[in-house]
Coordinates of C-alpha atoms and ligand atoms in Angstrom, one line a residue:
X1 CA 2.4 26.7 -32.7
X2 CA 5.6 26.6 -31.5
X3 CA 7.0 27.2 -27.7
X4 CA 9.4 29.4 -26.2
X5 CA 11.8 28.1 -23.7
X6 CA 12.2 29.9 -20.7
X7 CA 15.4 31.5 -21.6
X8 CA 14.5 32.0 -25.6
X9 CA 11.0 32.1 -25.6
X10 CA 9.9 31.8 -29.3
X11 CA 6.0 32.0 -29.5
X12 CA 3.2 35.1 -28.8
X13 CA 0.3 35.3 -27.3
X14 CA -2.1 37.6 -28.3
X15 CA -5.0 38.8 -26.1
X16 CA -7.5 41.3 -27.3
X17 CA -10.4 43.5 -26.7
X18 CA -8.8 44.3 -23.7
X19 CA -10.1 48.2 -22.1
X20 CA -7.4 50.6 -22.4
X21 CA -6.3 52.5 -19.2
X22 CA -7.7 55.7 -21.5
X23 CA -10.9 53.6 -22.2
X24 CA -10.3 52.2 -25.6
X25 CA -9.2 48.6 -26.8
X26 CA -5.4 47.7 -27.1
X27 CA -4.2 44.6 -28.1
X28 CA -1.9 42.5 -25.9
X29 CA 1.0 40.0 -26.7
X30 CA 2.5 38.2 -24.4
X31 CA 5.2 35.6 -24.3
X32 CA 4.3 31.9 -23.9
X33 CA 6.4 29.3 -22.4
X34 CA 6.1 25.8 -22.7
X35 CA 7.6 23.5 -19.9
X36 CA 8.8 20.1 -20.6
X37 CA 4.8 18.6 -19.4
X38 CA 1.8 20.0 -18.7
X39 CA 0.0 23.4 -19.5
X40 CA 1.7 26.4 -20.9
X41 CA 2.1 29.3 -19.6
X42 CA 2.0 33.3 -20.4
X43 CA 5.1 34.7 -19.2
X44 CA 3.1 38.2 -18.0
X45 CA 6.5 39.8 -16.4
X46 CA 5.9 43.0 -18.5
X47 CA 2.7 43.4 -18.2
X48 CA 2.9 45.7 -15.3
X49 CA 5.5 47.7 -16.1
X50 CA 4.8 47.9 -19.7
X51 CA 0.5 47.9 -20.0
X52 CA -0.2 49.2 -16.0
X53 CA -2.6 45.9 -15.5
X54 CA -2.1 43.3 -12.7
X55 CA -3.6 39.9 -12.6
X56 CA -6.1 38.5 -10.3
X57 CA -5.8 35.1 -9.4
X58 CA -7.1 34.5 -5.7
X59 CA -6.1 30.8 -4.7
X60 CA -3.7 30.8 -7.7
X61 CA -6.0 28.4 -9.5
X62 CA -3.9 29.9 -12.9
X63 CA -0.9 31.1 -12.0
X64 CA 2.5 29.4 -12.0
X65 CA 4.5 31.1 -9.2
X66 CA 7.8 29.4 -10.5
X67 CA 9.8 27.0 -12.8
X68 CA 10.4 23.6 -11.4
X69 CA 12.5 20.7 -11.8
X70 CA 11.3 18.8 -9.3
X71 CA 8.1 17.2 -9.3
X72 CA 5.2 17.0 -12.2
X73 CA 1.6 16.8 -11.3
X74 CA -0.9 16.1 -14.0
X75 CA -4.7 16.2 -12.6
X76 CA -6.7 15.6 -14.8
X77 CA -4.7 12.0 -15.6
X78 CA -4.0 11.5 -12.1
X79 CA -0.4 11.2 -12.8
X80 CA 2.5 12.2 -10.2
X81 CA 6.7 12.1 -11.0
X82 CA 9.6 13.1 -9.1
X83 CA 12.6 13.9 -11.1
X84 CA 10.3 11.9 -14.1
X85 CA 9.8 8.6 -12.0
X86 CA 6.0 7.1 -11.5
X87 CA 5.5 7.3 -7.7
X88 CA 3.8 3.8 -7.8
X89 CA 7.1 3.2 -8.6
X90 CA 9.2 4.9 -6.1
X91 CA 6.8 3.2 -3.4
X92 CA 7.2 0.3 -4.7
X93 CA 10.8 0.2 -5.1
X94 CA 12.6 2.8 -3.3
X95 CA 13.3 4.2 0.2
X96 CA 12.6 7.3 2.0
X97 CA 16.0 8.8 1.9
X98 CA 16.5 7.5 -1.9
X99 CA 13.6 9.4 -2.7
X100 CA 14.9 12.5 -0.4
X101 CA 18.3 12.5 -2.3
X102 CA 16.1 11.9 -5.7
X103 CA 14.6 15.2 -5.1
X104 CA 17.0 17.1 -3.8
X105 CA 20.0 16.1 -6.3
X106 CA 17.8 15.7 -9.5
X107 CA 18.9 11.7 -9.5
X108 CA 19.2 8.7 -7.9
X109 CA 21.8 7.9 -5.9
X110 CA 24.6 5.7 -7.0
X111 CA 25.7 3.1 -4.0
X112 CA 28.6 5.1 -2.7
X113 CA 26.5 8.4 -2.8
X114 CA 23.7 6.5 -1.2
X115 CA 25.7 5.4 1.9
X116 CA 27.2 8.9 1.8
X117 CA 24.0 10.3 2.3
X118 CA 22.4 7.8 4.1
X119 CA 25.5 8.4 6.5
X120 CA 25.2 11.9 6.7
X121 CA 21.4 12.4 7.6
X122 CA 22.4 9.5 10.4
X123 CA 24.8 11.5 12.1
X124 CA 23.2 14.5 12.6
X125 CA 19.6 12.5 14.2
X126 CA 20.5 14.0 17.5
X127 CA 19.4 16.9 19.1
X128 CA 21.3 19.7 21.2
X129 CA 20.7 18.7 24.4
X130 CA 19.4 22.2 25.4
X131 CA 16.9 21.3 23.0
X132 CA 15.0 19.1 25.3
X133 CA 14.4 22.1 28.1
X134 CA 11.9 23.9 25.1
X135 CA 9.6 20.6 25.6
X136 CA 9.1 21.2 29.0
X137 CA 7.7 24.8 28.5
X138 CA 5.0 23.1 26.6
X139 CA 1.2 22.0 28.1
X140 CA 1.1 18.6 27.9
X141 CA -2.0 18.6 26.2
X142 CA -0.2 20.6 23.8
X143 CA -1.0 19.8 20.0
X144 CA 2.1 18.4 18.8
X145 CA 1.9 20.2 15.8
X146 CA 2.6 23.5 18.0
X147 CA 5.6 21.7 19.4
X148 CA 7.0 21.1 15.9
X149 CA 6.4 24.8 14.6
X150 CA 8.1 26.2 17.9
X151 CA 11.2 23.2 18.2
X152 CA 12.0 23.7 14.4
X153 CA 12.0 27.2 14.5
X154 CA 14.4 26.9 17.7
X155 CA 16.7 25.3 15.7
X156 CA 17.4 28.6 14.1
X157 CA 19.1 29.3 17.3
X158 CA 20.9 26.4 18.0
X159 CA 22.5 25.7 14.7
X160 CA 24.2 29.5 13.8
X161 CA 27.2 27.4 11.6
X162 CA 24.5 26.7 9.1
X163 CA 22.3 29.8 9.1
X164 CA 24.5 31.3 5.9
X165 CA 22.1 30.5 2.7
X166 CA 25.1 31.8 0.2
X167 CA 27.3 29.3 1.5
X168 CA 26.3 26.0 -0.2
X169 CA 27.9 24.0 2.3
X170 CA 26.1 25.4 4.9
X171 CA 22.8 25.1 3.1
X172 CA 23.9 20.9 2.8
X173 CA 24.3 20.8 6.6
X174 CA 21.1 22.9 7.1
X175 CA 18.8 20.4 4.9
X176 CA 20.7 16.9 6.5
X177 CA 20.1 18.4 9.8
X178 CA 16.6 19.5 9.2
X179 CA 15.9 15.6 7.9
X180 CA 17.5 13.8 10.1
X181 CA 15.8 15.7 13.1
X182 CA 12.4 15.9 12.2
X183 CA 11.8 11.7 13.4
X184 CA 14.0 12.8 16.6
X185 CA 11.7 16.4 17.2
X186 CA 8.1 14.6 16.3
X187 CA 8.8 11.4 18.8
X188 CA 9.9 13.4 21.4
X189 CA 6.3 15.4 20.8
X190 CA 4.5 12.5 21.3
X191 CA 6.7 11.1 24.1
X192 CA 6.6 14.7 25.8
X193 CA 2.5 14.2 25.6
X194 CA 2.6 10.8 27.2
X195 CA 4.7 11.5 29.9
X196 CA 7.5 8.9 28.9
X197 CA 11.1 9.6 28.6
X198 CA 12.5 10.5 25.6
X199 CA 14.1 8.2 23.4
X200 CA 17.9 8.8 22.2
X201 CA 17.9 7.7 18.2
X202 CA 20.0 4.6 17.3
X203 CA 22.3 4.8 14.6
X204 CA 22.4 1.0 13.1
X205 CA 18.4 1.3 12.2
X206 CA 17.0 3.1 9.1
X207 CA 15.3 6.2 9.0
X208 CA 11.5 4.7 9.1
X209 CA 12.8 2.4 11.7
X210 CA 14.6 4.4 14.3
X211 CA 11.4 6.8 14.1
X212 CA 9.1 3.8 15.1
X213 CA 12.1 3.1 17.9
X214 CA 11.6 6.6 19.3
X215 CA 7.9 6.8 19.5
X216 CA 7.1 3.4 21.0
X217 CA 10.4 2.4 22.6
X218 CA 11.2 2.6 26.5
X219 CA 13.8 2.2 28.2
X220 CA 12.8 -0.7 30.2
X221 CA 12.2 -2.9 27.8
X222 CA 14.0 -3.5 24.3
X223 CA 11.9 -2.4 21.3
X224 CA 11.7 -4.7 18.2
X225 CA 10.4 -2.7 14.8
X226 CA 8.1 -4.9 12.9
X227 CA 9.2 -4.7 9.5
X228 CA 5.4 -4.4 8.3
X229 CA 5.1 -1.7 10.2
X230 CA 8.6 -0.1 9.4
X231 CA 7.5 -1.0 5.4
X232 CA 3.8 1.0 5.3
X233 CA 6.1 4.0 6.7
X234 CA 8.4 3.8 4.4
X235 CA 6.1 4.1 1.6
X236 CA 3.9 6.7 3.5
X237 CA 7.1 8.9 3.6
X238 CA 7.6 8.5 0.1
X239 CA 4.2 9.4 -0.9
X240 CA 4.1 12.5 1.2
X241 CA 7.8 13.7 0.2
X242 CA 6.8 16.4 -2.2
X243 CA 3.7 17.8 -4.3
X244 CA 5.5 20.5 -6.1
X245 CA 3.7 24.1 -5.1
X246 CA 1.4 23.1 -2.7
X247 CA 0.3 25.5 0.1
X248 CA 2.9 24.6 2.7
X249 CA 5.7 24.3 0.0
X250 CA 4.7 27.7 -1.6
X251 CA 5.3 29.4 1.7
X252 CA 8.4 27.4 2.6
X253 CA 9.4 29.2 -0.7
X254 CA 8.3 32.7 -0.3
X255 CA 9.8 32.5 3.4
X256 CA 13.1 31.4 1.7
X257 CA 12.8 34.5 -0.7
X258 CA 13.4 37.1 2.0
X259 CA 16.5 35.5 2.7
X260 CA 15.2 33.8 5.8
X261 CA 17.2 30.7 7.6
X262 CA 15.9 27.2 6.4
X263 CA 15.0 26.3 9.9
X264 CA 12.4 29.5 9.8
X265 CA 11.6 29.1 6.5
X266 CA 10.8 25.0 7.4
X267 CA 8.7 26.3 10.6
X268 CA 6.5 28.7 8.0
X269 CA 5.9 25.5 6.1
X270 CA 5.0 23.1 9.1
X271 CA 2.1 26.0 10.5
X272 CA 1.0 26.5 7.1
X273 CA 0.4 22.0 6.7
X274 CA -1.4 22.6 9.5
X275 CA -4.9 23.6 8.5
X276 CA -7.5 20.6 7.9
X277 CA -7.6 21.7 4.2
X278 CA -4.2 20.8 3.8
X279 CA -1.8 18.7 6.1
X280 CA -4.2 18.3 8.6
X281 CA -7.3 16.3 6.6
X282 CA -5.3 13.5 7.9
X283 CA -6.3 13.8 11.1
X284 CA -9.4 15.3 10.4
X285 CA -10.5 11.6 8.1
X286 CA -10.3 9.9 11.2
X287 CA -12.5 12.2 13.5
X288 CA -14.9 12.4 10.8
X289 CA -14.9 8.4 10.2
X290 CA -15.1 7.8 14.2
X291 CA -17.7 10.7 14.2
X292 CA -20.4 8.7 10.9
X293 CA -19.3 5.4 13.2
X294 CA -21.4 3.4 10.8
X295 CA -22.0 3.1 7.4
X296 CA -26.1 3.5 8.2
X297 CA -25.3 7.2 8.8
X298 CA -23.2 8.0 5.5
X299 CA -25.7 9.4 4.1
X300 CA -26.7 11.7 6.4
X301 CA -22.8 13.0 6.3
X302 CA -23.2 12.6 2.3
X303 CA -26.2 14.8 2.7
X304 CA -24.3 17.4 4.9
X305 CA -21.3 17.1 2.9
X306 CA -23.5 18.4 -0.4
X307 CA -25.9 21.6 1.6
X308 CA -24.4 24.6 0.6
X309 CA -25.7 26.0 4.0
X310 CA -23.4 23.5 6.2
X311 CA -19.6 24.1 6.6
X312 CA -18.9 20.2 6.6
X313 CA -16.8 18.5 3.6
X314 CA -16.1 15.1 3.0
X315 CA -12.6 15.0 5.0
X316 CA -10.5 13.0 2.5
X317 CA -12.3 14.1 -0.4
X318 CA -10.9 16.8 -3.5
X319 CA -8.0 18.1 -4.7
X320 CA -7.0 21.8 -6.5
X321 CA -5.1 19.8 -8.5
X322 CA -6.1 16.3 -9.2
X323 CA -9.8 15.8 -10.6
X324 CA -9.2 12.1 -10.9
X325 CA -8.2 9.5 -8.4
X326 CA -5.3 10.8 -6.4
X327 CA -2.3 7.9 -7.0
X328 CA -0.8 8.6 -3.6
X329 CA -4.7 7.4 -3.0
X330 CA -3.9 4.5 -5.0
X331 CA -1.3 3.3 -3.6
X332 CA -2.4 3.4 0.0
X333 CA -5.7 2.1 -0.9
X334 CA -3.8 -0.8 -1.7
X335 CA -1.3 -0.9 1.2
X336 CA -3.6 0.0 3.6
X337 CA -5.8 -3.7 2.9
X338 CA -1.8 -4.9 3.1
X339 CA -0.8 -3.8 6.5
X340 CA -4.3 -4.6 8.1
X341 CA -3.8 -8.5 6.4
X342 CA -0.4 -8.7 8.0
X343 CA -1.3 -7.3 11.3
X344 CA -4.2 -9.5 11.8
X345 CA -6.8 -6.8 11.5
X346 CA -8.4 -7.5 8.0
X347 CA -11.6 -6.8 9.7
X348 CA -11.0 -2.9 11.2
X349 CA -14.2 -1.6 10.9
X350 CA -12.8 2.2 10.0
X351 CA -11.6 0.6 7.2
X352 CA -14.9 -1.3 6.2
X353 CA -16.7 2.2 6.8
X354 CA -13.9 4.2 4.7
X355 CA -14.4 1.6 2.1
X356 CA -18.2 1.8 2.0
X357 CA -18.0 5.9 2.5
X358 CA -15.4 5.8 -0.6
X359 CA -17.8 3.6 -2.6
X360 CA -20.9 5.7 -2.0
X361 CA -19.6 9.3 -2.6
X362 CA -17.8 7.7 -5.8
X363 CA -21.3 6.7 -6.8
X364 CA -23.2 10.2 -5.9
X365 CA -23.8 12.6 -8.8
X366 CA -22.4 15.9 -7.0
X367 CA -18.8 13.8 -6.3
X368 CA -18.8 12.5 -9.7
X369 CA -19.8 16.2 -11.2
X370 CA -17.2 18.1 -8.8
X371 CA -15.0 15.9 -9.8
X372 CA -13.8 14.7 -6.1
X373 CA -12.1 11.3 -5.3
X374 CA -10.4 10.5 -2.3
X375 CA -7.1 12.4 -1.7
X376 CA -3.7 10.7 -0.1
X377 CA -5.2 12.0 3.6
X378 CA -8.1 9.7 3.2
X379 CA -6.2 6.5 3.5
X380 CA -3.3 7.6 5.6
X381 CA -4.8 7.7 9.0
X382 CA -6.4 4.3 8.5
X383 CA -2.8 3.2 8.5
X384 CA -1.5 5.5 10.6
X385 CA -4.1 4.3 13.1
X386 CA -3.3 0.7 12.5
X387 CA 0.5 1.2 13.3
X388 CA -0.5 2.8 16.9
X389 CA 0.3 6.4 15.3
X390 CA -2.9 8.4 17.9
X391 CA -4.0 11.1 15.3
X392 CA -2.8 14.3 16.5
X393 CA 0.7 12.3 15.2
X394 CA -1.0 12.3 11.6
X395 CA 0.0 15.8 10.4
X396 CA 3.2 15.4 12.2
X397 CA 4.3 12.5 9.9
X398 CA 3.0 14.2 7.3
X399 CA 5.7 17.1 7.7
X400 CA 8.7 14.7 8.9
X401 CA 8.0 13.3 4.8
X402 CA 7.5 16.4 3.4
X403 CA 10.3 18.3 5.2
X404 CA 12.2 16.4 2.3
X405 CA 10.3 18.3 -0.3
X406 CA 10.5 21.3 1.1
X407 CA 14.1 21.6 1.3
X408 CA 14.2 20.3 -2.0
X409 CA 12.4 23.0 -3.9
X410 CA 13.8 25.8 -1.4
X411 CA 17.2 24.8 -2.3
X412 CA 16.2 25.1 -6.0
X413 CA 14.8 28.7 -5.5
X414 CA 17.7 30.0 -3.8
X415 CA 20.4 28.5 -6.6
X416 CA 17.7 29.9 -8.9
X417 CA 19.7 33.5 -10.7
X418 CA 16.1 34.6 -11.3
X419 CA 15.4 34.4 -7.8
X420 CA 13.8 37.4 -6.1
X421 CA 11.6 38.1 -2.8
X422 CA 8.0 36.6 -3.8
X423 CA 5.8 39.8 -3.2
X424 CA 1.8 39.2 -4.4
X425 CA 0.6 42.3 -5.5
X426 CA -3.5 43.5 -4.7
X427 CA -6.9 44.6 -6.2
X428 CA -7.4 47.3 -3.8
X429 CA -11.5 47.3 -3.0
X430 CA -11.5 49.3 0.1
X431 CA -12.0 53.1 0.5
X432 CA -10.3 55.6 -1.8
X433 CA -8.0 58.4 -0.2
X434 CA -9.7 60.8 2.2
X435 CA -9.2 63.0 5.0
X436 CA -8.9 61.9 9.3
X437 CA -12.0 62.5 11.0
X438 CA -11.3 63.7 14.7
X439 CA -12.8 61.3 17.6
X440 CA -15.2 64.3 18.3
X441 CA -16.8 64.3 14.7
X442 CA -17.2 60.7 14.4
X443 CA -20.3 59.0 14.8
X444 CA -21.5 56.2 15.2
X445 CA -23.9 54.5 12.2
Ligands
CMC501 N1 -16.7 17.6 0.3 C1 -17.8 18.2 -0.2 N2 -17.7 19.2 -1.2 C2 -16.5 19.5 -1.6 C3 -15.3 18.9 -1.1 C4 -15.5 18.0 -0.1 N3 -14.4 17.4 0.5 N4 -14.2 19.4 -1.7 C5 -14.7 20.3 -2.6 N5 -16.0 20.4 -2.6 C6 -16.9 21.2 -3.4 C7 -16.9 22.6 -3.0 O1 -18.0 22.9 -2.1 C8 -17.1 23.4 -4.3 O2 -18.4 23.3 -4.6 P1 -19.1 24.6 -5.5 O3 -18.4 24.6 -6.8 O4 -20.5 24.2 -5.6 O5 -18.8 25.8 -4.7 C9 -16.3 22.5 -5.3 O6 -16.3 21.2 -4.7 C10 -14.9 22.9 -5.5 O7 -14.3 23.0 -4.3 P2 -13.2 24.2 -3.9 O8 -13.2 24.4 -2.4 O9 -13.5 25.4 -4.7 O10 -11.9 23.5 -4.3 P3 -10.4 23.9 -3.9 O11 -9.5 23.4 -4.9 O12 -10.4 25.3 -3.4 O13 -10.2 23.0 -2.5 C11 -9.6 21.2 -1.1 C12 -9.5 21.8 -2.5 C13 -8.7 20.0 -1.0 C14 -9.2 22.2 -0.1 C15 -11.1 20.7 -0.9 O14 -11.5 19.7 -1.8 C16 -11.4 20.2 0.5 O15 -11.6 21.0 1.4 N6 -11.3 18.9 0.8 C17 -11.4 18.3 2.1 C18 -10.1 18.5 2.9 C19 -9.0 17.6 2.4 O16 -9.2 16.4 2.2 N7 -7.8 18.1 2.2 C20 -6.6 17.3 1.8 C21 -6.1 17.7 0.5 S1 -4.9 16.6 -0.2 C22 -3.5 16.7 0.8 C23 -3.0 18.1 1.0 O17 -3.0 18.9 0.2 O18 -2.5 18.3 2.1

C-alpha cells in the first residue's frame, strides 16, 4: 500500500457495508495519509459534505485534530521526540530555553541564535508594574493556579503592541513575553500567598535559576541557587515543554483559531492543565502519597483504586497515549533518586512509599491488563517537594514549561494556510423539534 502525502495524497481507503441515508449499503473511499511516524490517518474532509455522515469520537481517542511538526509521541513504545530528538536526550544534554527555541523554530540553535534568544526572553522577565495591583485583589489563600489564569489573561491588556496575530513580529514579542513572564507571574503567586515581597528578576542568572531566586529569595538576605536544585528544574522544564495535542495544548489551539490574542489563548490553556486528570495529578500524587502514609496501607488504596464503584484512581498512574512506561517517567525516576542523593535526603520516605506503590501496582494484574504505568506527574512532586516547591506550586511549574509548547504549536497553527476556526460538530440525542408549552399547561411529572 502506498501513502498519500498531505498535499498529494496517493492511496484509498475503502469502507463498506456502510447504511445509506435511504437505507441501503454504499461504499465509502476515503483518502489516507501517512505522516512521517506513527499511525495513518483517513483524511474524512468530504465526508460531510459529500456522504451527509459525521464522525463520533468522544475523547478523540481516534481522531487527529491537525498536522504537526513538532513533537512525536509513540505509546505503545514509549517513545517521545521533539523536532526528532530522544527527550532522554534533551534532558540530558540541553537547556530549557534550547529546548523552547527547538520547538518553536524547528532546530537547535546555533551559538549566536542562542544568545539572541536567550537575550531576548531575558529582557522582557519583568512585569508592568500595574501588574502587581491584580495580586492584591486576590484571597491569599487563593489557589495559585487562579492567579495564573487571571494574571496571564491580564496581560492581554497590558501588552496591546503585540496583540496583532497577522503581524509575525508581534506574534515573536508575544511568545518571548509570554516565556519570560511566566517564572516572574508564578513566583510572585507564591510570594503573594506567603505574605513576602515580591522579588524583582535578575538578569545575569538563567531561566531555571532566576525562578528559584524569585520564589525563595528575600530581600534581607542574599539568595544563593544550588545548582542541584537549579539542574532537577532544568530538566523538569524540559520534560514538561510539550506533548503534542494534549488537552491543554488542544484548547490553546482552538482558542488560537478564533483569532484570539496569545495571552487569552495561553490563559484557556493554563485553566484547562488544571484538572487533576491532566496538569494537576501533580499535585494530586502528593496528597494521595501523604494521604496512604505507609506502604501497609497500599493495598487498601490498590483495592480502591480497582472498585468500579469508588471514584479514586491511582494519581500518577495512565496515560491516553502511552501504554508503556512514560519516558518523562523514566527520566525523573532516575533524577528524582539523584536530587534526594545530593540533597542529603536518600531516605524521604514519600519516595520509599512512591517506590513501593510503583512496584506493587506494576505487579497487580488489573495495572498490567489496563496497561497503566506511572506517568511524568508521578515523579514530579517527589522532586518538586524535595526542592521546597509546596504543592499547590506543582501545576504552576507544570504550565511555566509547558507555556513553551503551547506557543510553539499555536504559532504553527496560525502560519498554517489550512488554518480554520476548530468547530467540533454533535450527535444530537436530545428531543426532536416540538411546539412551547405555556407555564399554565405544564406539569409537573
Ligand atoms: N487508576 C486506576 N484505574 C485507572 C487509572 C488509574 N490511575 N487510569 C485509568 N484507569 C482505568 C480506568 O478505570 C479504565 O478502566 P475500564 O476500562 O475498566 O473502564 C481504564 O483504566 C482506561 O482508563 P480511561 O479513563 O478510559 O483512560 P483515559 O485515556 O480516558 O484517561 C488518564 C487517561 C490519564 C486521565 C487516566 O489514566 C487517569 O485518570 N490517571 C490518573 C490521573 C493522572 O495521573 N493524570 C496525569 C496524566 S499524564 C500528564 C498530563 O497529561 O498532564
Amino acid at each position: 500500500m502506498s501513502y498519500r502525502s498531505l498535499n498529494d495524497p496517493t492511496d484509498t481507503a475503502h469502507l463498506e457495508a456502510m447504511p445509506g441515508r435511504s437505507g441501503g449499503v454504499q461504499e465509502l473511499t476515503l483518502p489516507v495519509i501517512q505522516g512521517t511516524l506513527g499511525p495513518s490517518v483517513l483524511d474524512i474532509r468530504s465526508l460531510y459534505p459529500e456522504k451527509g455522515y459525521l464522525t463520533y469520537d468522544p475523547g478523540y481517542t481516534s481522531t487527529a485534530s491537525c498536522a504537526s511538526k513538532i513533537t512525536f509521541v509513540d505509546g505503545e513504545k514509549g517513545i517521545l521526540l521533539h523536532r526528532g530528538y530522544p527527550i532522554a536526550e534533551l534532558a540530558e544534554k540541553s537547556t530549557f530555553l534550547e529546548v523552547a527555541y527547538l520547538l518553536m523554530e524547528g532546530e537547535l540553535p546555533s551559538a549566536k541564535e542562542y544568545e539572541d534568544f536567550s537575550g531576548s526572553i531575558t529582557i522582557h522577565n519583568m512585569l508592568h508594574e500595574q501588574l502587581r495591583n491584580f495580586y492584591s485583589g486576590f484571597r491569599r489563600d487563593a489557589h495559585p493556579m487562579a492567579i495564573m489564569v487571571g494574571v496571564v489573561g491580564a496581560l492581554s491588556a497590558f501588552y496591546h503592541d503585540s496583540l496583532d496575530i497577522r503581524d509575525p513580529q508581534q506574534r515573536m514579542i508575544a511568545s518571548h513575553r509570554l516565556i519570560a513572564k511566566m517564572p516572574t507571574i508564578a513566583s510572585m503567586a507564591y510570594k503573594y500567598a506567603i505574605g513576602q515581597p515580591f522579588v524583582y528578576p535578575r538578569n545575569d542568572l538563567k531561566y531555571e535559576e532566576n525562578f528559584l531566586y524569585m520564589m525563595f529569595g528575600i530581600p534581607t538576605t542574599s539568595y544563593q541557587v544550588n545548582p542541584v536544585v537549579a539542574k532537577a528544574l532544568n530538566k523538569i522544564l524540559i520534560l514538561h515543554a510539550d506533548h503534542e495535542q494534549n488537552a491543554s495544548t488542544s484548547t490553546v489551539r482552538l482558542a488560537g483559531s478564533t483569532g484570539a490574542n496569545p495571552f487569552a489563548c495561553i490563559a484557556a490553556g493554563i485553566a484547562c492543565l488544571w484538572g487533576p486528570a491532566h496538569g494537576g495529578a501533580n499535585e494530586a500524587v502528593l496528597n494521595m502519597l501523604r494521604e496512604i502514609g505507609h506502604k501497609d496501607r497500599i493495598p487498601e488504596f490498590i483495592k480502591k483504586a480497582k472498585d468500579k464503584n469508588d471514584p479514586f484512581r491511582l494519581m500518577g498512574f495512565g496515560h491516553r497515549v502511552y501504554k508503556n512506561y512514560d519516558p518523562r517517567a523514566t527520566v525523573l525516576r532516575a533524577a528524582c533518586h539523584e536530587v534526594l542523593a545530593e540533597l542529603g535526603r536518600k531516605d524521604d520516605p514519600l519516595l520509599d512509599l512512591a517506590q513501593a506503590l510503583e512496584k506493587i501496582a506494576l505487579e497487580d494484574p488489573y495495572f498490567i491488563e489496563k496497561k497503566l504505568y506511572p506517568n511524568v506527574d508521578f515523579y514530579s512532586g517527589i522532586i518538586f517537594q524535595a526542592i521546597g516547591i509546596p504543592p499547590a506550586m506543582f501545576t504552576v511549574l507544570f504550565a511555566v514549561a509547558r507555556t513553551v509548547g503551547w506557543i510553539a504549536q499555536w504559532m504553527e497553527m496560525i502560519e498554517d494556510p489550512s488554518q480554520r476556526i476548530g468547530r467540533p460538530r454533535q450527535l444530537y440525542t436530545g428531543h426532536p423539534m416540538r411546539p412551547y408549552v405555556s407555564l399554565k399547561e405544564r406539569t409537573t411529572a
